[in-house]
XYZ file of C-alpha atoms in Angstrom:
525
model
C 13.254 47.876 -63.475
C 16.866 47.258 -64.536
C 17.208 45.960 -68.977
C 17.474 42.207 -68.473
C 20.941 42.480 -70.952
C 22.449 44.472 -68.199
C 21.794 42.131 -65.681
C 22.657 39.803 -67.262
C 25.750 41.648 -68.568
C 26.571 42.235 -64.849
C 25.959 38.424 -63.945
C 28.699 37.311 -66.403
C 31.229 40.581 -64.571
C 30.316 38.854 -61.063
C 30.658 35.048 -62.136
C 34.710 36.862 -63.823
C 35.708 38.581 -60.972
C 35.115 35.561 -58.295
C 36.533 32.851 -61.306
C 32.891 30.803 -62.135
C 32.398 30.169 -65.859
C 29.175 28.956 -67.484
C 29.263 25.035 -66.122
C 29.800 22.976 -69.792
C 28.089 20.220 -70.664
C 31.099 17.995 -70.950
C 31.735 19.573 -66.901
C 29.199 16.718 -65.254
C 31.763 15.844 -63.328
C 28.903 15.836 -60.682
C 29.181 19.271 -59.481
C 26.339 20.684 -59.094
C 26.965 25.431 -58.524
C 24.499 27.075 -56.749
C 23.520 30.635 -56.322
C 23.126 31.918 -52.275
C 22.064 35.008 -50.845
C 25.373 34.674 -49.165
C 28.505 32.308 -47.737
C 27.847 30.615 -44.340
C 28.994 31.879 -42.038
C 29.089 29.251 -39.652
C 28.089 25.169 -39.415
C 27.970 24.686 -35.842
C 24.757 23.417 -35.321
C 23.611 24.701 -31.438
C 24.673 28.627 -33.378
C 22.501 29.535 -35.826
C 24.304 31.931 -37.741
C 23.164 33.257 -41.951
C 24.149 29.846 -43.720
C 24.333 27.622 -41.191
C 21.292 25.711 -41.282
C 20.916 25.391 -45.397
C 24.405 23.509 -44.645
C 24.303 21.452 -41.927
C 21.143 19.573 -42.589
C 23.813 18.548 -45.416
C 25.750 17.492 -43.153
C 24.710 15.999 -40.069
C 22.123 13.335 -39.756
C 19.721 12.207 -37.082
C 19.561 8.186 -35.638
C 16.214 7.996 -37.141
C 14.355 10.220 -40.051
C 11.284 10.446 -41.641
C 9.456 7.334 -43.687
C 7.907 9.111 -47.296
C 4.452 8.220 -48.599
C 3.519 8.743 -52.528
C 2.149 12.027 -52.567
C -0.787 12.391 -54.577
C 0.625 13.436 -57.586
C 2.748 10.616 -57.882
C 6.249 11.670 -56.575
C 7.604 10.883 -52.903
C 7.119 12.566 -49.810
C 7.150 13.539 -46.420
C 5.018 11.134 -43.808
C 5.125 13.319 -40.604
C 3.179 10.143 -39.216
C 5.936 7.222 -39.210
C 9.645 7.789 -38.056
C 12.118 4.897 -39.045
C 15.531 4.096 -38.427
C 18.364 5.699 -40.259
C 22.340 5.833 -38.876
C 20.573 4.074 -36.056
C 19.082 -0.017 -37.779
C 17.029 -0.870 -34.743
C 16.257 0.640 -31.829
C 13.453 -0.924 -28.696
C 11.848 -0.082 -26.159
C 10.560 -0.534 -21.937
C 7.012 -0.624 -21.237
C 6.081 2.486 -19.672
C 8.473 4.517 -23.220
C 10.853 5.620 -21.148
C 13.700 4.154 -21.916
C 15.455 3.246 -25.917
C 18.390 1.589 -26.534
C 19.041 2.562 -30.133
C 21.101 -0.242 -32.140
C 23.687 2.219 -34.823
C 24.469 0.966 -38.283
C 27.284 0.079 -37.684
C 30.449 1.012 -40.979
C 29.133 4.747 -40.543
C 32.997 7.090 -41.615
C 33.534 10.416 -41.218
C 35.338 11.588 -44.225
C 38.311 11.358 -41.441
C 37.613 7.820 -41.195
C 36.297 7.413 -37.904
C 33.354 5.142 -37.378
C 30.044 5.468 -35.516
C 29.864 4.866 -32.208
C 28.227 5.550 -29.077
C 30.734 7.439 -27.608
C 29.643 9.792 -30.448
C 26.326 9.777 -29.643
C 26.213 10.676 -25.733
C 30.049 13.141 -26.638
C 26.695 14.712 -28.961
C 24.723 15.252 -25.999
C 27.398 16.888 -23.440
C 27.942 19.037 -26.282
C 24.615 20.782 -26.588
C 24.101 20.409 -22.978
C 28.068 22.189 -21.812
C 26.762 25.033 -24.997
C 22.989 25.073 -23.944
C 21.828 26.834 -26.630
C 18.875 24.464 -29.132
C 20.244 21.650 -28.868
C 20.086 21.456 -24.982
C 16.964 23.132 -26.514
C 16.127 19.889 -28.531
C 17.074 17.792 -25.087
C 14.677 19.024 -22.785
C 11.546 19.507 -25.395
C 12.473 15.766 -25.948
C 11.884 15.243 -22.318
C 15.471 13.179 -22.072
C 17.184 12.532 -18.916
C 20.247 11.189 -19.365
C 22.649 9.504 -22.862
C 25.215 6.448 -21.918
C 26.351 4.319 -24.422
C 25.925 0.276 -23.376
C 28.897 -1.253 -25.947
C 30.124 -0.013 -29.123
C 27.281 0.325 -31.612
C 24.326 0.063 -28.286
C 23.123 4.380 -26.489
C 20.396 3.972 -24.280
C 18.366 6.998 -23.782
C 16.479 7.516 -20.925
C 13.202 9.936 -20.841
C 11.748 11.437 -17.884
C 8.219 10.906 -19.356
C 7.060 8.915 -22.221
C 6.353 11.910 -25.797
C 5.201 11.606 -28.167
C 8.566 14.429 -29.127
C 11.702 11.980 -28.796
C 12.004 9.763 -31.887
C 11.181 12.327 -34.180
C 13.489 15.052 -32.006
C 16.317 12.492 -33.285
C 15.422 13.084 -36.724
C 16.892 16.062 -36.800
C 20.749 17.183 -37.940
C 21.006 19.158 -33.560
C 22.513 17.592 -32.153
C 24.059 17.078 -34.942
C 25.744 13.281 -34.445
C 29.420 14.285 -34.827
C 32.532 12.796 -35.365
C 34.241 12.935 -31.318
C 37.270 11.062 -32.276
C 38.728 14.163 -34.342
C 36.531 16.515 -32.442
C 38.693 15.868 -29.579
C 41.894 16.949 -31.943
C 40.976 20.560 -31.856
C 39.436 20.313 -28.094
C 41.902 22.857 -25.750
C 41.445 23.617 -21.967
C 39.294 26.539 -22.453
C 37.256 24.501 -25.470
C 36.494 21.179 -24.337
C 34.265 21.077 -26.924
C 36.351 21.970 -29.760
C 32.887 24.329 -30.373
C 35.345 27.478 -31.801
C 36.899 24.676 -34.428
C 33.846 23.431 -34.570
C 32.014 26.640 -35.842
C 34.578 26.956 -38.664
C 34.896 23.165 -39.966
C 32.767 20.381 -39.990
C 33.087 17.067 -38.769
C 30.103 14.486 -39.195
C 28.600 11.587 -40.428
C 26.792 12.678 -43.766
C 26.196 12.160 -46.820
C 29.018 15.767 -47.147
C 32.300 17.671 -45.867
C 33.167 21.104 -46.446
C 36.390 21.226 -48.094
C 37.212 25.530 -47.674
C 36.031 28.718 -47.101
C 35.942 31.535 -48.444
C 33.805 35.062 -47.175
C 32.147 36.377 -48.829
C 33.094 34.052 -52.060
C 32.456 30.806 -51.742
C 32.353 28.240 -49.698
C 32.592 24.594 -51.059
C 31.739 21.272 -50.451
C 32.439 17.919 -51.536
C 31.087 13.814 -50.914
C 31.606 11.627 -47.522
C 33.041 8.936 -49.726
C 31.836 6.761 -46.226
C 29.038 7.553 -46.403
C 27.167 3.867 -46.435
C 23.336 5.683 -46.751
C 23.408 5.849 -50.559
C 26.235 8.014 -52.636
C 24.972 11.728 -53.452
C 24.687 11.825 -57.723
C 26.595 15.235 -57.011
C 30.390 14.290 -56.174
C 30.812 18.131 -55.253
C 28.944 21.571 -54.550
C 30.228 24.934 -54.851
C 27.728 27.632 -52.750
C 28.540 30.875 -54.159
C 28.012 34.337 -52.312
C 25.222 36.218 -55.600
C 23.672 39.031 -53.191
C 20.786 40.156 -55.344
C 18.436 39.176 -56.051
C 18.125 40.025 -59.738
C 21.524 38.578 -60.276
C 20.233 34.812 -58.916
C 17.721 34.627 -61.929
C 20.206 35.409 -64.326
C 22.844 33.033 -63.623
C 19.181 30.019 -62.906
C 18.701 31.130 -66.119
C 21.687 31.408 -68.183
C 22.589 27.253 -66.677
C 25.429 29.650 -65.317
C 24.077 27.861 -61.760
C 22.289 24.427 -61.164
C 19.912 26.546 -57.833
C 18.701 29.671 -57.061
C 17.519 30.977 -53.567
C 15.877 33.469 -52.320
C 13.782 34.940 -55.412
C 10.123 36.977 -55.117
C 7.546 35.789 -56.064
C 7.231 38.027 -58.617
C 9.696 36.390 -60.664
C 9.155 33.059 -59.038
C 6.312 33.762 -61.594
C 7.988 34.391 -64.610
C 10.354 31.681 -64.160
C 7.015 29.526 -63.624
C 6.867 30.612 -67.662
C 10.627 28.951 -68.622
C 11.213 25.936 -69.395
C 14.649 26.307 -69.064
C 13.902 26.694 -65.354
C 11.697 24.119 -63.753
C 10.433 25.635 -60.157
C 9.764 22.923 -57.616
C 6.895 24.740 -55.208
C 5.174 23.780 -52.189
C 2.621 24.858 -49.607
C 4.835 24.469 -46.898
C 3.911 25.228 -43.159
C 5.468 28.310 -41.940
C 3.554 31.344 -41.820
C 4.752 34.641 -41.532
C 3.770 36.732 -38.665
C 4.649 40.022 -37.287
C 5.089 39.243 -33.661
C 4.762 41.346 -29.981
C 5.843 41.281 -27.388
C 3.846 41.709 -24.429
C 5.567 43.015 -21.978
C 6.556 46.159 -23.926
C 3.952 48.666 -23.933
C 1.574 49.250 -25.795
C 1.795 45.895 -26.255
C 1.437 44.628 -23.064
C -2.084 45.384 -22.999
C -4.826 42.455 -24.975
C -6.912 44.787 -26.457
C -3.916 46.404 -28.745
C -2.765 43.478 -29.656
C -5.815 42.094 -30.934
C -6.688 46.151 -32.274
C -3.277 45.107 -34.228
C -4.884 41.747 -35.964
C -8.036 43.557 -36.362
C -6.862 46.314 -38.322
C -4.571 43.978 -40.142
C -5.294 44.200 -44.708
C -5.106 39.954 -45.388
C -6.233 40.290 -48.266
C -4.390 43.760 -49.917
C -1.404 41.800 -47.589
C -2.438 38.391 -49.591
C -2.794 40.243 -52.378
C 0.138 42.949 -52.817
C 3.182 40.524 -51.320
C 2.220 37.390 -51.994
C 0.957 38.192 -55.152
C -2.001 35.088 -54.467
C -0.101 32.251 -54.165
C 0.836 32.069 -50.539
C -2.228 30.107 -48.380
C -4.594 32.146 -45.370
C -2.445 31.117 -42.055
C -5.723 30.220 -39.031
C -3.367 29.464 -36.308
C 0.337 28.843 -35.413
C 0.253 25.954 -36.608
C -0.431 25.140 -40.304
C -1.499 21.177 -42.342
C 0.750 19.560 -42.846
C 1.215 19.202 -38.945
C -1.737 16.738 -37.490
C -3.666 18.698 -35.361
C -4.142 22.283 -37.201
C -6.866 23.979 -37.152
C -8.801 27.016 -37.996
C -8.203 29.150 -34.295
C -7.422 32.445 -35.519
C -10.546 34.180 -36.004
C -8.935 37.678 -36.719
C -10.501 39.147 -40.197
C -9.780 43.092 -41.058
C -12.680 45.126 -39.605
C -11.225 48.157 -38.569
C -13.670 49.677 -36.234
C -13.230 47.212 -33.518
C -10.103 48.235 -34.086
C -10.340 52.041 -33.648
C -12.773 50.980 -30.480
C -10.492 47.870 -28.949
C -7.746 50.964 -29.196
C -10.501 53.666 -27.115
C -11.266 50.315 -24.742
C -7.591 49.999 -23.609
C -7.512 54.246 -23.096
C -5.904 55.287 -27.306
C -9.213 57.475 -28.435
C -6.257 58.797 -30.595
C -4.648 55.762 -32.001
C -1.160 54.927 -31.272
C 2.663 55.112 -32.997
C 4.830 52.249 -32.832
C 7.781 50.615 -34.839
C 7.713 47.161 -36.528
C 11.780 46.249 -37.200
C 11.742 43.371 -39.083
C 15.610 42.319 -41.489
C 16.481 40.607 -44.214
C 15.806 36.632 -43.280
C 13.173 36.469 -45.350
C 12.426 37.983 -48.948
C 9.085 38.627 -47.727
C 10.326 41.227 -44.783
C 9.977 44.195 -45.926
C 7.331 44.428 -48.595
C 5.255 43.087 -45.634
C 5.872 45.867 -42.898
C 5.016 48.832 -45.517
C 1.682 47.255 -46.123
C 0.798 46.935 -42.473
C 2.229 50.707 -42.403
C -0.952 51.260 -44.978
C -2.857 48.940 -42.649
C -2.922 49.977 -39.574
C -3.265 54.148 -40.870
C -7.247 53.435 -41.128
C -7.882 52.417 -37.775
C -5.690 54.889 -36.260
C -2.445 53.516 -36.057
C 0.903 54.891 -36.916
C 3.290 52.202 -38.109
C 7.470 53.705 -39.053
C 8.413 50.157 -39.774
C 12.496 50.071 -39.545
C 15.336 48.022 -41.310
C 17.629 46.807 -39.328
C 21.108 44.384 -40.064
C 20.019 40.400 -39.650
C 23.086 40.368 -36.575
C 20.744 43.259 -34.622
C 17.328 41.037 -35.040
C 19.195 37.588 -34.255
C 20.739 38.853 -31.204
C 17.859 41.273 -29.423
C 15.056 38.364 -30.467
C 17.471 36.069 -28.483
C 16.217 33.547 -25.133
C 15.995 36.444 -22.468
C 17.030 39.294 -24.363
C 13.656 39.955 -26.405
C 14.690 43.374 -27.200
C 12.723 44.069 -29.353
C 8.993 45.188 -29.190
C 7.364 44.538 -32.854
C 9.138 41.605 -35.293
C 8.706 40.139 -38.194
C 9.580 35.929 -37.974
C 8.725 32.908 -39.878
C 6.541 30.546 -37.427
C 8.717 27.811 -38.884
C 9.930 23.951 -36.899
C 11.856 21.248 -38.058
C 9.607 18.485 -36.606
C 6.448 18.511 -37.398
C 4.862 18.022 -34.790
C 2.226 19.569 -33.047
C 3.513 19.919 -29.305
C 6.978 19.876 -30.778
C 5.952 23.092 -32.874
C 3.763 25.143 -30.154
C 6.655 24.260 -27.769
C 8.877 25.444 -29.702
C 7.603 29.324 -30.664
C 5.146 29.640 -27.851
C 6.487 28.622 -24.698
C 7.938 30.682 -22.270
C 10.967 28.250 -22.038
C 10.396 28.184 -26.387
C 13.530 27.912 -28.867
C 12.501 29.941 -30.450
C 10.197 32.109 -28.327
C 11.425 35.267 -29.972
C 8.757 37.946 -28.683
C 9.097 36.531 -25.405
C 5.778 34.631 -25.368
C 5.068 33.696 -21.442
C 1.467 32.755 -21.267
C 1.032 29.608 -18.167
C -2.242 28.718 -18.896
C -0.758 28.040 -22.558
C 1.977 25.976 -21.252
C 0.633 24.206 -19.430
C -1.590 22.656 -22.067
C 1.789 21.954 -24.051
C 3.320 20.364 -21.345
C 0.284 18.218 -20.970
C 0.401 18.084 -24.243
C 4.187 15.990 -25.444
C 3.295 12.975 -22.628
C -0.976 12.995 -23.555
C -0.351 9.283 -24.781
C -4.766 8.863 -25.337
C -4.370 10.270 -28.869
C -8.100 12.023 -28.227
C -6.976 14.134 -24.953
C -4.283 15.233 -27.274
C -6.374 16.609 -29.799
C -8.516 18.870 -27.871
C -5.256 19.629 -26.065
C -3.130 20.539 -28.724
C -6.492 22.632 -30.191
C -7.020 24.001 -26.971
C -4.072 25.650 -26.513
C -4.226 27.020 -30.523
C -7.308 29.082 -29.949
C -6.133 30.319 -26.259
C -3.208 31.759 -27.954
C -4.870 33.697 -30.947
C -7.105 34.487 -28.041
C -4.035 36.059 -26.676
C -2.962 37.995 -29.993
C 0.686 38.074 -29.501
C 0.768 36.436 -33.283
C -0.697 38.299 -36.544
C -1.076 35.157 -38.175
C -0.943 36.539 -42.450
C -0.044 33.357 -44.865
C 2.063 30.240 -45.679
C 4.853 32.328 -48.402
C 5.000 28.797 -50.126
C 8.835 26.934 -50.671
C 9.447 28.541 -53.820
C 13.025 25.969 -55.466
C 14.759 27.630 -58.538
C 16.371 24.997 -60.046
C 17.636 24.353 -64.146
C 15.769 22.608 -65.856
C 17.210 19.136 -65.828
C 17.291 18.633 -62.060
C 15.323 16.189 -61.061
C 14.395 14.292 -57.767
C 13.748 17.375 -54.947
C 11.519 16.802 -51.837
C 10.308 19.570 -49.573
C 11.509 18.112 -45.668
C 10.832 19.546 -42.738
C 12.926 21.510 -41.839
C 12.800 23.480 -45.019
C 16.207 23.120 -46.388
C 17.708 21.695 -49.371
C 19.383 18.415 -49.318
C 21.716 17.497 -52.042
C 21.873 14.019 -52.168
C 18.099 14.085 -53.209
C 18.838 16.099 -56.175
C 20.320 15.049 -59.990
C 21.243 17.385 -62.603
C 21.253 13.979 -65.740
C 22.129 16.444 -68.649
């Protein structure tokens, strides 16, 4: 273990090299400094790259938002059951639920001085449709057939079917509501939607706007003075690239940054005892999983997948990887998502695992490779624990670390070249039909392992449009059971969200996208 003084000296040296001085008391100029793993690699919400989501949720906002309620601790929390107006001030809906007309809130300005209008909404959806990426998935799962301008401030959405997902989907930062007036200035014949420019710049109507990026060093965001839904406390956000977790911890402990992301759990345990630090912990619904591609041998045999589920030592994972702070995942859905049940009934049973392997034609065990990356801190320790656990059932697992860029490319839709991988199951909308469609449907935007189960697809599709609550909940429950029986996901634990701030920081509220929302925060020391 590195000596604490050496870690601190190393952090000071890093700050000196980057030109970052300690945050002085007199510098309450509303600047928030963050220690992040890497600088953002891009800003187009339709293209996932490291740092994109963390920045996009602070630049782009939706026509709607989830309401808040008073939580058990007396603090506000998201109410996943209620959607209310946001950049739209109101809406009307037809009797058959297939047509919505939104009235856009007048006076919502971009940093470029352009007002949000219906033309921006239409252009946004046209862009996502042309790119055929995540925004198109959102459009499809919400059953959006067309988007058209009615007047300057009114926009009409026509749906293929009345459904439960639509209003929740409009809370998202994707499809992003772009300032199309500014974006069109950077369009070309080859790039009519200015995707190249929007990949390295921002043009939204949210509270912040990127000012500069120095790859490998820092990005600077400034407040959007035209934002009309409450000016944030921090007028400037400095995003520093600090790859080392130990250095990020040292920086936040000494007050040289206000926030440090992705801190390993062992440090979280220690930081909770430090009066200089505020740790905010939430049992977020994202589950740490191991995924298997059912089209890739030997995982094309459900008996092999179930054997691996039974050969997993869940207790050891809970203690060794998540230090007793995680929550066991029992389904592809987890609270606070409505309708979650305990569908994943696998517990450690080595005898049953060996019997299933023998039945599948592997009486002497088998050799497999688990590929993992560095997108989440728990991936390597989980892979190593799986190796030790599965060995007791005769499964010889080789952990293989691959670059994050390779992981992203190989788990892409219709590529699916990873037979077995680590992945975090999570979604930005706390709706069960949306969650299941996203991660387990054959057409899901985050179906990273090539899930292809016609029975499951049928149940998910039916749940999206079912308007009877009792029938809907039964469909949700049955879909969870079908997915668990297929055993393409090894459900381990919910790592939870643990955000680390200096002690003065107030206002944190967990959001379904599981990213920090800067406008919520205020450091008033």
